[in-house]
Short mmCIF file of C-alpha atoms in Angstrom, two decimals:
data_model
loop_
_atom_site.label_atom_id
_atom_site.label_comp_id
_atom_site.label_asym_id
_atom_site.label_seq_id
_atom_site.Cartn_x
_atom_site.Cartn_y
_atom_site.Cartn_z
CA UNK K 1 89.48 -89.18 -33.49
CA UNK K 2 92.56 -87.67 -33.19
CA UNK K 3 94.99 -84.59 -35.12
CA UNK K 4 92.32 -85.22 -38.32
CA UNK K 5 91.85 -82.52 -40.15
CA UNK K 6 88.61 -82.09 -41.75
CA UNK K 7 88.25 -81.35 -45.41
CA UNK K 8 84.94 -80.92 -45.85
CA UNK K 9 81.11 -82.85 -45.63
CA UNK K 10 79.37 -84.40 -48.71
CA UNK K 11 76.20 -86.19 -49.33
CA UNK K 12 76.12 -90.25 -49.54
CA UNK K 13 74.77 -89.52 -53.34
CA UNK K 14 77.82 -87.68 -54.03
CA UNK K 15 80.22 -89.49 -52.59
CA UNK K 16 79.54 -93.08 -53.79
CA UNK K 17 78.58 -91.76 -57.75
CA UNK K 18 82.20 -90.29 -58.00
CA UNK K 19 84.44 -92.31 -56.00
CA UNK K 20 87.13 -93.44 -57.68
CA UNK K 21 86.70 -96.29 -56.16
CA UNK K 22 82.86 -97.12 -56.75
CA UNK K 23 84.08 -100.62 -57.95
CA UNK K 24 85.05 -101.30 -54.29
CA UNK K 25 82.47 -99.05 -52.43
CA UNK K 26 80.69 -99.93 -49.02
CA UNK K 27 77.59 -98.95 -51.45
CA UNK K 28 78.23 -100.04 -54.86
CA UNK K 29 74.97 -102.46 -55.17
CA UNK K 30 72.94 -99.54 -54.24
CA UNK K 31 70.73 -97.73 -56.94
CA UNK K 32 71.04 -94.15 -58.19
CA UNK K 33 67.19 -93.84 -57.17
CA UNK K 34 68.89 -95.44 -53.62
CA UNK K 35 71.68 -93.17 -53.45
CA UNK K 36 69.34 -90.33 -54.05
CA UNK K 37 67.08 -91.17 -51.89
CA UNK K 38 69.52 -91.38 -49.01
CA UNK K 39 71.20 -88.40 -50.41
CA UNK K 40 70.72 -86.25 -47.70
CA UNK K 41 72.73 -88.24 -44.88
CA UNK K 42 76.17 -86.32 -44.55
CA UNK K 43 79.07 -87.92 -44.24
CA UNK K 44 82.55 -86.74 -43.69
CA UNK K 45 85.75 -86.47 -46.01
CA UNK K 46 88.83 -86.42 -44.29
CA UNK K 47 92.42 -86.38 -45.05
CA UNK K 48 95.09 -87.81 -42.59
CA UNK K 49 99.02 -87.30 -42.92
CA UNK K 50 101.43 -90.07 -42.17
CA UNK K 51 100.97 -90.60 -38.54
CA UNK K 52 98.05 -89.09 -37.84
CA UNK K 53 95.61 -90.93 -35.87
CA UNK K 54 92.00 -91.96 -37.41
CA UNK K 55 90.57 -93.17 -33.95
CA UNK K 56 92.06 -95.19 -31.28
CA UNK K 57 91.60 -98.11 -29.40
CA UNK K 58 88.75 -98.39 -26.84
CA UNK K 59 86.87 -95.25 -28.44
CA UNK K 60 83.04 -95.33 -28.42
CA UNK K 61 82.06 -96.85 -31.28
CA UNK K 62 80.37 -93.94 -33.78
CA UNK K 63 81.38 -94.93 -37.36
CA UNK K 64 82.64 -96.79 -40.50
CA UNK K 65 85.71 -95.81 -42.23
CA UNK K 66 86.16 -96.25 -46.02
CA UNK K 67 89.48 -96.46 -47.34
CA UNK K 68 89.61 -94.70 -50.56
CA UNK K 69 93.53 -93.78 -50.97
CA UNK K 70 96.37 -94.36 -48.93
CA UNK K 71 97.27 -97.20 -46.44
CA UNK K 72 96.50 -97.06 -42.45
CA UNK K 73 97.65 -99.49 -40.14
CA UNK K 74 95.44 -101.01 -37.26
CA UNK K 75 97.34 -101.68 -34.01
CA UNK K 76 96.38 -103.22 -30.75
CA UNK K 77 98.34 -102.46 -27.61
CA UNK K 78 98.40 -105.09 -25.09
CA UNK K 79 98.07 -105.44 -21.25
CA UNK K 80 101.75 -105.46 -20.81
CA UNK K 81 101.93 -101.99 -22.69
CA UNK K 82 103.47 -103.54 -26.15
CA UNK K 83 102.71 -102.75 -29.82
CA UNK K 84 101.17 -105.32 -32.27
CA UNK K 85 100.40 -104.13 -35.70
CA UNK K 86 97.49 -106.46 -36.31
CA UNK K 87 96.92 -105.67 -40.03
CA UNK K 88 97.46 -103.07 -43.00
CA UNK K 89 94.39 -101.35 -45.05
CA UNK K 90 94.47 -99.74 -48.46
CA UNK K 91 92.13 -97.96 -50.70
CA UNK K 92 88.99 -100.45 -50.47
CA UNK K 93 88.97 -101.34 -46.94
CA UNK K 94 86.16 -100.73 -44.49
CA UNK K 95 87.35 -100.83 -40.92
CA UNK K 96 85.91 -99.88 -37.82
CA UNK K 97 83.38 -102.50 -38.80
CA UNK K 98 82.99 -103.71 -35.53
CA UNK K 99 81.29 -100.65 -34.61
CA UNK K 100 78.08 -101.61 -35.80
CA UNK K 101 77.87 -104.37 -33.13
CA UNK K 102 77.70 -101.80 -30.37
CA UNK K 103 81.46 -102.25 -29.76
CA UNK K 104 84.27 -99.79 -28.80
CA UNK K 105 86.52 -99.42 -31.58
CA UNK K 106 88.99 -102.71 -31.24
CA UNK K 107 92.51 -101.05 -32.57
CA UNK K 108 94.09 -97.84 -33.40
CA UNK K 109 94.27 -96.84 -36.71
CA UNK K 110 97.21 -94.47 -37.71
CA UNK K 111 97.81 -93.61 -41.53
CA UNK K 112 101.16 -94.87 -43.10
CA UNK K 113 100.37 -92.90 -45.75
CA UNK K 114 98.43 -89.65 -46.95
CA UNK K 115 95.34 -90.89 -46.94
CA UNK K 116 91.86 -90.01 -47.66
CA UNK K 117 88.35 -91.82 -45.83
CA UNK K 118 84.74 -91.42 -45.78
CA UNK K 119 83.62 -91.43 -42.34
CA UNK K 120 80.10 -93.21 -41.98
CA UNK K 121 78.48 -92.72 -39.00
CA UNK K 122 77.02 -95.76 -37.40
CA UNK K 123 73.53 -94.45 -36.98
CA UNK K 124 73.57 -94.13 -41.15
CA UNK K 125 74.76 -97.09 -41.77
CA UNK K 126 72.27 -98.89 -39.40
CA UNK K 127 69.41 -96.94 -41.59
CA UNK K 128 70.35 -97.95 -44.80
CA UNK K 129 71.10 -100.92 -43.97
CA UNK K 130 67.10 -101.84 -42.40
CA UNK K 131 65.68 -100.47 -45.50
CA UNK K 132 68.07 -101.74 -48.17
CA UNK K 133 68.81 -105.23 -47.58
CA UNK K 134 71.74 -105.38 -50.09
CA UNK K 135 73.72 -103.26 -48.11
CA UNK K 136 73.42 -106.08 -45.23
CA UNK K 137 74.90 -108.09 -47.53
CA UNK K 138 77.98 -105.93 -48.88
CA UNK K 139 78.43 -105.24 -45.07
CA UNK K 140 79.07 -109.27 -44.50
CA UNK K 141 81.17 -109.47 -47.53
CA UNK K 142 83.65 -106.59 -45.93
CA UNK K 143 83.34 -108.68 -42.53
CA UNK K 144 84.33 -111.85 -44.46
CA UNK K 145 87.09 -109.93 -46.31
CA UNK K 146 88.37 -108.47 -43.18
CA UNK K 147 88.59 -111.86 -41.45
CA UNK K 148 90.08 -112.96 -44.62
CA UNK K 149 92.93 -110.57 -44.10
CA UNK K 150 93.09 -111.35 -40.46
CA UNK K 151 93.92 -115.15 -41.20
CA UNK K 152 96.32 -114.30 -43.50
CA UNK K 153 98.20 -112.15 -41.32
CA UNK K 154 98.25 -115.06 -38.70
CA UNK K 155 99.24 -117.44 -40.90
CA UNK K 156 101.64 -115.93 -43.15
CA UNK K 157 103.54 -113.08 -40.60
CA UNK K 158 103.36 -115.16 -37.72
CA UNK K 159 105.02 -118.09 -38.37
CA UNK K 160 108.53 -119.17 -39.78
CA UNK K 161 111.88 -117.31 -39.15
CA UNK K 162 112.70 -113.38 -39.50
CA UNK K 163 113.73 -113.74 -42.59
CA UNK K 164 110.75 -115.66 -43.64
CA UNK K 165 108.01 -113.04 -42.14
CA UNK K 166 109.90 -109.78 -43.57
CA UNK K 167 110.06 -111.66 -47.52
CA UNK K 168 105.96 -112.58 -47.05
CA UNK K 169 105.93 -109.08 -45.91
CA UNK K 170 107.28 -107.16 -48.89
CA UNK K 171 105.58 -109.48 -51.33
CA UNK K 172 102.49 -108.08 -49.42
CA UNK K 173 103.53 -104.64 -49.94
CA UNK K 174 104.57 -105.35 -53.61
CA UNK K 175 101.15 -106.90 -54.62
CA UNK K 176 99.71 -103.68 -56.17
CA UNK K 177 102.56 -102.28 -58.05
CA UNK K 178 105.80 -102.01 -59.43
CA UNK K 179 106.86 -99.93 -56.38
CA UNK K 180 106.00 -99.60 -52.78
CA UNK K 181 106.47 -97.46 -49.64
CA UNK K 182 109.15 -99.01 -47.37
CA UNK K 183 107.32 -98.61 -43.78
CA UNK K 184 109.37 -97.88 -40.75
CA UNK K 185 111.62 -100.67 -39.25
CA UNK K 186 109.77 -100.42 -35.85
CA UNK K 187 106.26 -100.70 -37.57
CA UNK K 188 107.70 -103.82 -39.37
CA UNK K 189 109.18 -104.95 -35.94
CA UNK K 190 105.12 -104.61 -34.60
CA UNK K 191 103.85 -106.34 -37.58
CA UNK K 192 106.29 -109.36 -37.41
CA UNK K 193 106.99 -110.07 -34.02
CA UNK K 194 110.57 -109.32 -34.14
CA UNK K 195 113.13 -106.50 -32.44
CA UNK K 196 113.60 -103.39 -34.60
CA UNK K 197 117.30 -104.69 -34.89
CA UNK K 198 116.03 -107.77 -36.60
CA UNK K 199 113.98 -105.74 -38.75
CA UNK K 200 116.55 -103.62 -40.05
CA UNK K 201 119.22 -106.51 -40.17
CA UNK K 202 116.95 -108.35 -42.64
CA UNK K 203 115.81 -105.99 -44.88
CA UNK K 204 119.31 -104.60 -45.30
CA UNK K 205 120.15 -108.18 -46.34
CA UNK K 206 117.95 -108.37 -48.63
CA UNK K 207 119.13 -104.56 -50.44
CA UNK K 208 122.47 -106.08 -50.91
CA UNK K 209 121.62 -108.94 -52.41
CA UNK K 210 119.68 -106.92 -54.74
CA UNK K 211 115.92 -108.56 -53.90
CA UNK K 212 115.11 -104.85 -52.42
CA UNK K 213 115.67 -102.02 -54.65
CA UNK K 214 115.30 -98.20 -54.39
CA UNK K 215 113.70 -96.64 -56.62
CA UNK K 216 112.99 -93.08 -55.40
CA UNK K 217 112.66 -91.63 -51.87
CA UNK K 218 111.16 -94.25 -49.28
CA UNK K 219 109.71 -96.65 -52.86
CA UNK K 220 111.25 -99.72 -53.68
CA UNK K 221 111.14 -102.43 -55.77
CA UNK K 222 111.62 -106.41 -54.88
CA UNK K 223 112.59 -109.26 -57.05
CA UNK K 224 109.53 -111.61 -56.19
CA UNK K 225 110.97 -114.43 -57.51
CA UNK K 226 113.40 -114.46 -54.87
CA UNK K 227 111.12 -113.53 -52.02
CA UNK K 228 108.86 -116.06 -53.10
CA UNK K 229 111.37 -118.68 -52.56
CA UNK K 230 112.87 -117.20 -49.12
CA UNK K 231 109.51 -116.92 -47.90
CA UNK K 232 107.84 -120.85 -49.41
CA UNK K 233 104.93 -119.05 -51.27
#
């Protein structure tokens, strides 16, 4: 983990009964006599400034992270030394799941946003999960929702013509409100498959023919009618 900075250390209990975000919680099928029970296991609470790094790739594999605000984006560098921005997380998300296979962690995640996680440690998870067999069962409905994602991403931002990828993009982006936060040109670039010049070349396209909008510093809004056409959604 790298340039985190460390808010503080709660209890499981704690944690999962006032989330915000219970609804979508690694632990939300878990009992208040549960939650007590495992009360005592500490996790962490972490906030992470835009570009600040979570954990990178290749590091020993010691916990979970739960999303609950913000968006971090998981990148993979490859053996010829380039960038691929493999897939976006929001408030929700579990990643680092692979952890609990004994793996290294398999990207770098980097917030986009401020952002705030609870880091699990693996040996808590594996705990909870032998003596609550729910929690087995949330953890394979992140894995499914993760792989989910992943096909998505393959199918949708992979395929078709720069101007196709960066309209499926923003509709992406523009899913969970009225307004989103433009990301960089060079992290679109690394999600897409396309130069930084392309990047920029498209989405200026698309602000004068009004489909891109701004609406404050860095937010925008998109007509998703039109996107939805450019991009054959």
């Amino acid at each position: 983990m790298d340039q985190a900075r460390f808010d503080g250390a709660t209890d499981l209990g704690q944690a999962c009964r006032f989330c915000l975000r219970r609804g979508a919680a690694l632990f939300r099928d878990l009992t208040d006599e549960e939650l007590t029970r495992f009360g005592q296991m500490q996790i962490a609470d972490l906030g992470f400034l835009p570009g600040e790094v979570l954990y990178r790739q290749g590091d020993p594999g010691q916990a979970v992270y739960m999303i609950r605000d913000g968006m971090v984006k998981l990148e993979q560098f490859l053996p010829d030394g380039s960038q691929r921005i493999v897939r976006l997380a929001r408030g929700g998300a579990a990643i680092a799941l692979e952890v609990l296979l004994d793996g290294d962690c398999e990207h770098q995640a980097v917030a986009l946003q401020p952002t705030r996680v609870c880091r699990l440690p693996r040996e808590v998870l594996l705990r909870i999960e032998g003596e609550t067999p729910r929690l087995h069962r949330q953890l394979m409905a992140f894995w499914h929702a993760s792989v989910s994602e992943a096909d998505t991403w393959l199918t949708l931002l992979s395929t078709g013509s720069a101007r196709t990828r960066v309209a499926r993009l923003l509709l992406l982006l523009s899913e969970e409100g009225e307004s989103f936060e433009m990301l960089s040109r060079e992290d679109i670039g690394a999600m897409l498959g396309i130069t930084t010049e392309t990047a920029s070349r498209t989405v200026a396209e698309f602000r004068r023919a009004g489909t891109l909008r701004p609406v404050g510093v860095r937010r925008f809004a998109v007509d998703r009618g039109a996107l939805a056409g450019i991009s054959g959604t």
